[in-house]
């Protein structure tokens, strides 16, 4: 984990770079697809869903949550990804829902910088790294002229 500063613009810019976003999604999907069948089962998605930590913290502190309630939340999130309701999530469904979730975060965050603790392999961390690389390249280009 690392502490990063980001805002909604960082997320939106990352999503607008179709190549960078697609590579990140494909890499994450491949990591989750443990049996390499091109589909994510509920079991394969569960770790990703748990990583969202949707109900397990209160102002950043872990709290005890009813296990049955967590199961219902994870079931609901899985269905949100499984657009065709066939019991698995394909790459396009994963990409589309990941984009929607990131846009919702960006909209909720707004354009004021926020300091956040990010998991190393999270999409938000990828967005911050993408923005940093872009700024460094821009700075390097300016210094060369």
Rosetta silent file (secondary structure, phi, psi, omega in degrees, C-alpha in Angstrom):
SEQUENCE: XXXXXXXXXXXXXXXXXXXXXXXXXXXXXXXXXXXXXXXXXXXXXXXXXXXXXXXXXXXXXXXXXXXXXXXXXXXXXXXXXXXXXXXXXXXXXXXXXXXXXXXXXXXXXXXXXXXXXXXXXXXXXXXXXXXXXXXXXXXXXXXXX
SCORE:     score description
SCORE:     0.000 S_00000001
   1 L     0.000  153.191  176.221    0.000    0.000    0.000 S_00000001
   2 E  -146.047  156.962  177.107    1.023    3.575   -0.530 S_00000001
   3 E   -95.980  126.085 -177.117   -0.361    6.998    0.234 S_00000001
   4 E  -131.230  157.804  173.632   -1.118    8.967   -2.924 S_00000001
   5 E  -110.486  126.674  177.952   -2.751   12.243   -3.831 S_00000001
   6 E  -148.820  168.099  176.876   -5.318   12.115   -6.603 S_00000001
   7 L  -141.938  177.928 -178.432   -8.484   13.744   -7.796 S_00000001
   8 H   -59.534  -33.380 -179.433  -11.322   12.973  -10.165 S_00000001
   9 H   -64.056  -35.913  177.920   -9.375   14.416  -13.103 S_00000001
  10 H   -60.148  -45.653 -178.454   -6.611   11.829  -12.600 S_00000001
  11 H   -67.024  -47.240 -178.568   -9.143    9.014  -12.877 S_00000001
  12 H   -61.499  -44.038  179.422  -11.008   10.517  -15.843 S_00000001
  13 H   -61.132  -41.379  178.194   -7.767   11.158  -17.761 S_00000001
  14 H   -61.999  -43.946  179.454   -6.655    7.575  -17.164 S_00000001
  15 H   -65.777  -32.574 -179.760  -10.006    6.258  -18.454 S_00000001
  16 H   -72.450  -22.979  175.223   -9.784    8.496  -21.517 S_00000001
  17 L   -83.898   88.444 -172.658   -6.435    6.939  -22.453 S_00000001
  18 H   -55.160  -40.234 -178.890   -8.033    3.851  -23.966 S_00000001
  19 H   -65.770  -48.474 -178.622   -4.733    2.031  -24.442 S_00000001
  20 H   -63.148  -44.852 -179.738   -3.488    2.535  -20.873 S_00000001
  21 H   -64.798  -45.207 -178.325   -6.849    1.646  -19.351 S_00000001
  22 H   -62.326  -41.089  178.323   -7.323   -1.417  -21.586 S_00000001
  23 H   -62.304  -44.135  179.369   -3.857   -2.766  -20.788 S_00000001
  24 H   -62.505  -42.189  180.000   -4.521   -2.384  -17.059 S_00000001
  25 H   -66.401  -45.910  179.389   -7.892   -4.111  -17.347 S_00000001
  26 H   -60.505  -42.496  179.554   -6.505   -6.974  -19.460 S_00000001
  27 H   -63.211  -44.956 -179.062   -3.636   -7.494  -17.013 S_00000001
  28 H   -66.271  -42.055  179.286   -5.943   -7.524  -13.985 S_00000001
  29 H   -60.200  -46.950 -179.801   -8.428   -9.823  -15.728 S_00000001
  30 H   -61.409  -38.039  177.986   -5.648  -12.269  -16.661 S_00000001
  31 H   -64.143  -40.883 -178.064   -4.411  -12.229  -13.061 S_00000001
  32 H   -75.497  -30.253 -175.819   -7.890  -13.033  -11.734 S_00000001
  33 L   -77.698   76.309 -171.717   -8.657  -15.693  -14.379 S_00000001
  34 L   -65.248  -27.437  178.883   -6.865  -18.483  -12.521 S_00000001
  35 L   -97.613    2.532  173.657   -8.082  -21.282  -14.807 S_00000001
  36 L    57.521   37.723  178.992   -7.372  -19.237  -17.979 S_00000001
  37 L   -98.294    4.029  178.711  -10.776  -19.896  -19.558 S_00000001
  38 L    78.973    8.625  178.912  -11.445  -16.251  -20.488 S_00000001
  39 E  -134.664  144.023  174.794  -14.289  -16.007  -17.951 S_00000001
  40 E  -102.966  121.608  174.671  -14.281  -14.962  -14.314 S_00000001
  41 L   -80.678  172.045  176.496  -16.345  -17.116  -12.001 S_00000001
  42 H   -58.241  -43.423  179.769  -17.725  -15.817   -8.719 S_00000001
  43 H   -61.211  -40.509  178.875  -14.842  -17.512   -6.925 S_00000001
  44 H   -69.950  -33.257 -179.493  -12.265  -15.855   -9.159 S_00000001
  45 H   -80.602  -21.124 -171.981  -13.936  -12.452   -8.734 S_00000001
  46 H   -56.513  -44.197  179.985  -14.387  -12.747   -4.969 S_00000001
  47 H   -60.969  -40.897  178.591  -10.870  -11.576   -4.090 S_00000001
  48 H   -64.321  -43.936  179.510  -11.308   -8.536   -6.336 S_00000001
  49 H   -63.994  -41.160  178.374  -14.694   -7.756   -4.804 S_00000001
  50 H   -65.020  -31.563  178.047  -13.277   -8.115   -1.299 S_00000001
  51 H   -65.686  -20.385  177.749  -10.489   -5.740   -2.289 S_00000001
  52 L   -69.920  -23.464  176.726  -13.082   -3.024   -2.826 S_00000001
  53 L    50.846   46.820 -173.793  -13.632   -3.068    0.955 S_00000001
  54 L   -65.976  -28.507 -176.641  -17.126   -1.659    0.465 S_00000001
  55 L  -133.041    7.061 -171.186  -18.374   -2.318    3.979 S_00000001
  56 L   -95.739   -0.952 -179.641  -15.399   -3.366    6.031 S_00000001
  57 E  -129.602  154.645  174.706  -14.102    0.024    7.119 S_00000001
  58 E  -134.149  105.985 -175.128  -15.378    2.984    9.024 S_00000001
  59 L    54.941   41.415  175.852  -13.228    6.068    8.451 S_00000001
  60 L    84.089   -0.542 -179.555  -10.360    3.779    7.491 S_00000001
  61 E  -108.292  128.693  179.012  -10.628    1.475   10.508 S_00000001
  62 E   -62.218  137.345  177.015  -11.707   -2.125   10.006 S_00000001
  63 L  -128.029  155.617  178.915  -14.972   -2.956   11.741 S_00000001
  64 L   -72.741  126.797  179.820  -16.740   -6.259   12.286 S_00000001
  65 L  -120.537  143.812  177.957  -19.398   -6.781    9.620 S_00000001
  66 L   -58.333  120.900 -178.497  -22.100   -9.422    9.532 S_00000001
  67 H   -57.348  -36.357  178.797  -20.743  -12.186    7.225 S_00000001
  68 H   -65.621  -36.857  178.668  -24.196  -12.774    5.704 S_00000001
  69 H   -66.951  -40.788  177.162  -24.458   -9.106    4.819 S_00000001
  70 H   -62.489  -41.251  177.712  -21.050   -9.200    3.144 S_00000001
  71 H   -59.394  -44.333  178.689  -22.091  -12.237    1.090 S_00000001
  72 H   -62.168  -40.823  179.228  -25.180  -10.348   -0.094 S_00000001
  73 H   -64.928  -47.078 -179.742  -23.073   -7.327   -1.025 S_00000001
  74 H   -65.080  -38.212  175.720  -20.526   -9.420   -2.937 S_00000001
  75 H   -59.987  -45.091 -179.625  -23.310  -11.338   -4.708 S_00000001
  76 H   -63.684  -41.989  178.200  -24.877   -8.037   -5.738 S_00000001
  77 H   -65.396  -39.398  178.528  -21.560   -6.661   -6.987 S_00000001
  78 H   -61.229  -43.845  178.681  -20.894   -9.805   -8.992 S_00000001
  79 H   -62.051  -34.958  178.122  -24.290   -9.469  -10.696 S_00000001
  80 H   -62.629  -35.932  176.801  -23.426   -5.858  -11.497 S_00000001
  81 H   -76.936  -35.360 -175.016  -20.367   -7.102  -13.423 S_00000001
  82 L   -83.360   75.419 -173.441  -22.220  -10.058  -15.006 S_00000001
  83 L   -57.651  -38.053 -178.131  -24.238   -7.999  -17.524 S_00000001
  84 L   -92.660    3.536  175.641  -25.681  -10.995  -19.383 S_00000001
  85 L    54.084   38.090  178.688  -26.367  -12.899  -16.129 S_00000001
  86 L   -94.978    5.440  177.103  -24.732  -16.094  -17.379 S_00000001
  87 L    90.085   -0.929  175.869  -22.875  -16.670  -14.098 S_00000001
  88 L  -138.403  163.013  179.181  -19.466  -15.528  -15.369 S_00000001
  89 E  -117.658  122.100  176.979  -17.821  -12.220  -16.232 S_00000001
  90 E   -91.624  175.283 -175.397  -15.998  -11.875  -19.549 S_00000001
  91 H   -58.614  -43.349 -178.379  -13.320   -9.304  -20.341 S_00000001
  92 H   -65.799  -40.125  176.498  -15.727   -6.803  -21.917 S_00000001
  93 H   -63.857  -43.185 -179.671  -18.114   -6.971  -18.944 S_00000001
  94 H   -61.782  -44.800 -179.386  -15.180   -6.568  -16.557 S_00000001
  95 H   -65.464  -46.131 -177.776  -13.854   -3.587  -18.502 S_00000001
  96 H   -62.689  -44.808 -177.789  -17.240   -1.875  -18.823 S_00000001
  97 H   -73.324  -35.045  175.612  -18.114   -2.216  -15.141 S_00000001
  98 H   -61.964  -42.435  177.811  -14.632   -1.233  -13.992 S_00000001
  99 H   -60.704  -45.827 -179.394  -14.947    1.920  -16.113 S_00000001
 100 H   -62.079  -42.530  179.657  -18.368    2.692  -14.590 S_00000001
 101 H   -65.333  -40.681  179.660  -17.095    2.203  -11.049 S_00000001
 102 H   -68.766  -37.935  176.024  -14.063    4.406  -11.664 S_00000001
 103 H   -63.562  -40.410  177.887  -16.222    7.128  -13.221 S_00000001
 104 H   -62.535  -40.581  177.487  -18.518    6.996  -10.186 S_00000001
 105 H   -64.000  -44.382 -179.841  -15.479    7.392   -7.910 S_00000001
 106 H   -61.162  -44.305  179.469  -14.206   10.312   -9.989 S_00000001
 107 H   -64.439  -40.234  179.443  -17.600   12.009   -9.885 S_00000001
 108 H   -70.149  -31.703 -177.432  -17.897   11.481   -6.148 S_00000001
 109 H   -78.007  -34.890 -176.494  -14.366   12.671   -5.526 S_00000001
 110 L    76.485 -160.495 -173.880  -14.627   15.818   -7.616 S_00000001
 111 L  -114.213   19.239  171.999  -11.609   17.792   -8.698 S_00000001
 112 L   -95.768  132.857 -178.832  -10.117   18.670   -5.336 S_00000001
 113 L   -59.052  139.649  179.808   -7.010   16.622   -4.482 S_00000001
 114 E  -129.787  138.340  175.867   -7.545   13.884   -1.909 S_00000001
 115 E   -91.051  127.044 -176.855   -4.912   11.879   -0.059 S_00000001
 116 E  -135.125  150.802  170.696   -5.718    8.152   -0.173 S_00000001
 117 E   -91.407  122.108 -175.490   -4.145    4.865    0.835 S_00000001
 118 E  -118.494  140.317  172.615   -4.050    2.717   -2.322 S_00000001
 119 L   -68.068  145.037 -175.832   -3.374   -0.971   -2.845 S_00000001
 120 L   -58.990  -35.302 -176.322   -0.326   -1.498   -5.071 S_00000001
 121 L  -103.675   16.501 -178.039   -2.210   -3.321   -7.841 S_00000001
 122 L   -77.467  158.622  177.478   -5.402   -1.246   -7.740 S_00000001
 123 H   -65.731  -33.874  177.698   -6.773    0.622  -10.729 S_00000001
 124 H   -64.977  -39.803  176.632   -6.536    3.888   -8.771 S_00000001
 125 H   -63.964  -39.908  177.362   -2.828    3.244   -8.183 S_00000001
 126 H   -62.067  -39.452  178.932   -2.431    2.545  -11.915 S_00000001
 127 H   -63.594  -42.371  178.774   -4.150    5.881  -12.663 S_00000001
 128 H   -64.954  -44.314  179.120   -1.754    7.735  -10.350 S_00000001
 129 H   -63.182  -40.441  178.658    1.273    5.986  -11.884 S_00000001
 130 H   -61.323  -46.608 -179.396   -0.010    6.752  -15.397 S_00000001
 131 H   -63.849  -41.239  179.350   -0.432   10.443  -14.519 S_00000001
 132 H   -62.500  -43.294  178.764    3.026   10.604  -12.917 S_00000001
 133 H   -64.081  -39.536  179.808    4.650    9.037  -15.983 S_00000001
 134 H   -65.190  -43.643  178.730    2.796   11.443  -18.260 S_00000001
 135 H   -65.265  -40.957  178.902    3.908   14.467  -16.189 S_00000001
 136 H   -63.346  -42.473  178.753    7.498   13.226  -16.095 S_00000001
 137 H   -63.766  -40.645  179.152    7.526   12.764  -19.881 S_00000001
 138 H   -64.906  -43.748  178.918    6.076   16.244  -20.354 S_00000001
 139 H   -63.677  -44.542  179.492    8.649   17.753  -17.995 S_00000001
 140 H   -61.308  -39.789  179.266   11.490   15.887  -19.711 S_00000001
 141 H   -64.746  -41.018  178.911   10.267   17.109  -23.084 S_00000001
 142 H   -66.407  -38.408 -179.077   10.211   20.726  -21.855 S_00000001
 143 H   -69.891  -27.804 -178.380   13.707   20.425  -20.406 S_00000001
 144 H   -75.461  -21.088 -177.629   15.049   19.037  -23.703 S_00000001
 145 L   -94.178    0.000    0.000   13.949   22.126  -25.638 S_00000001
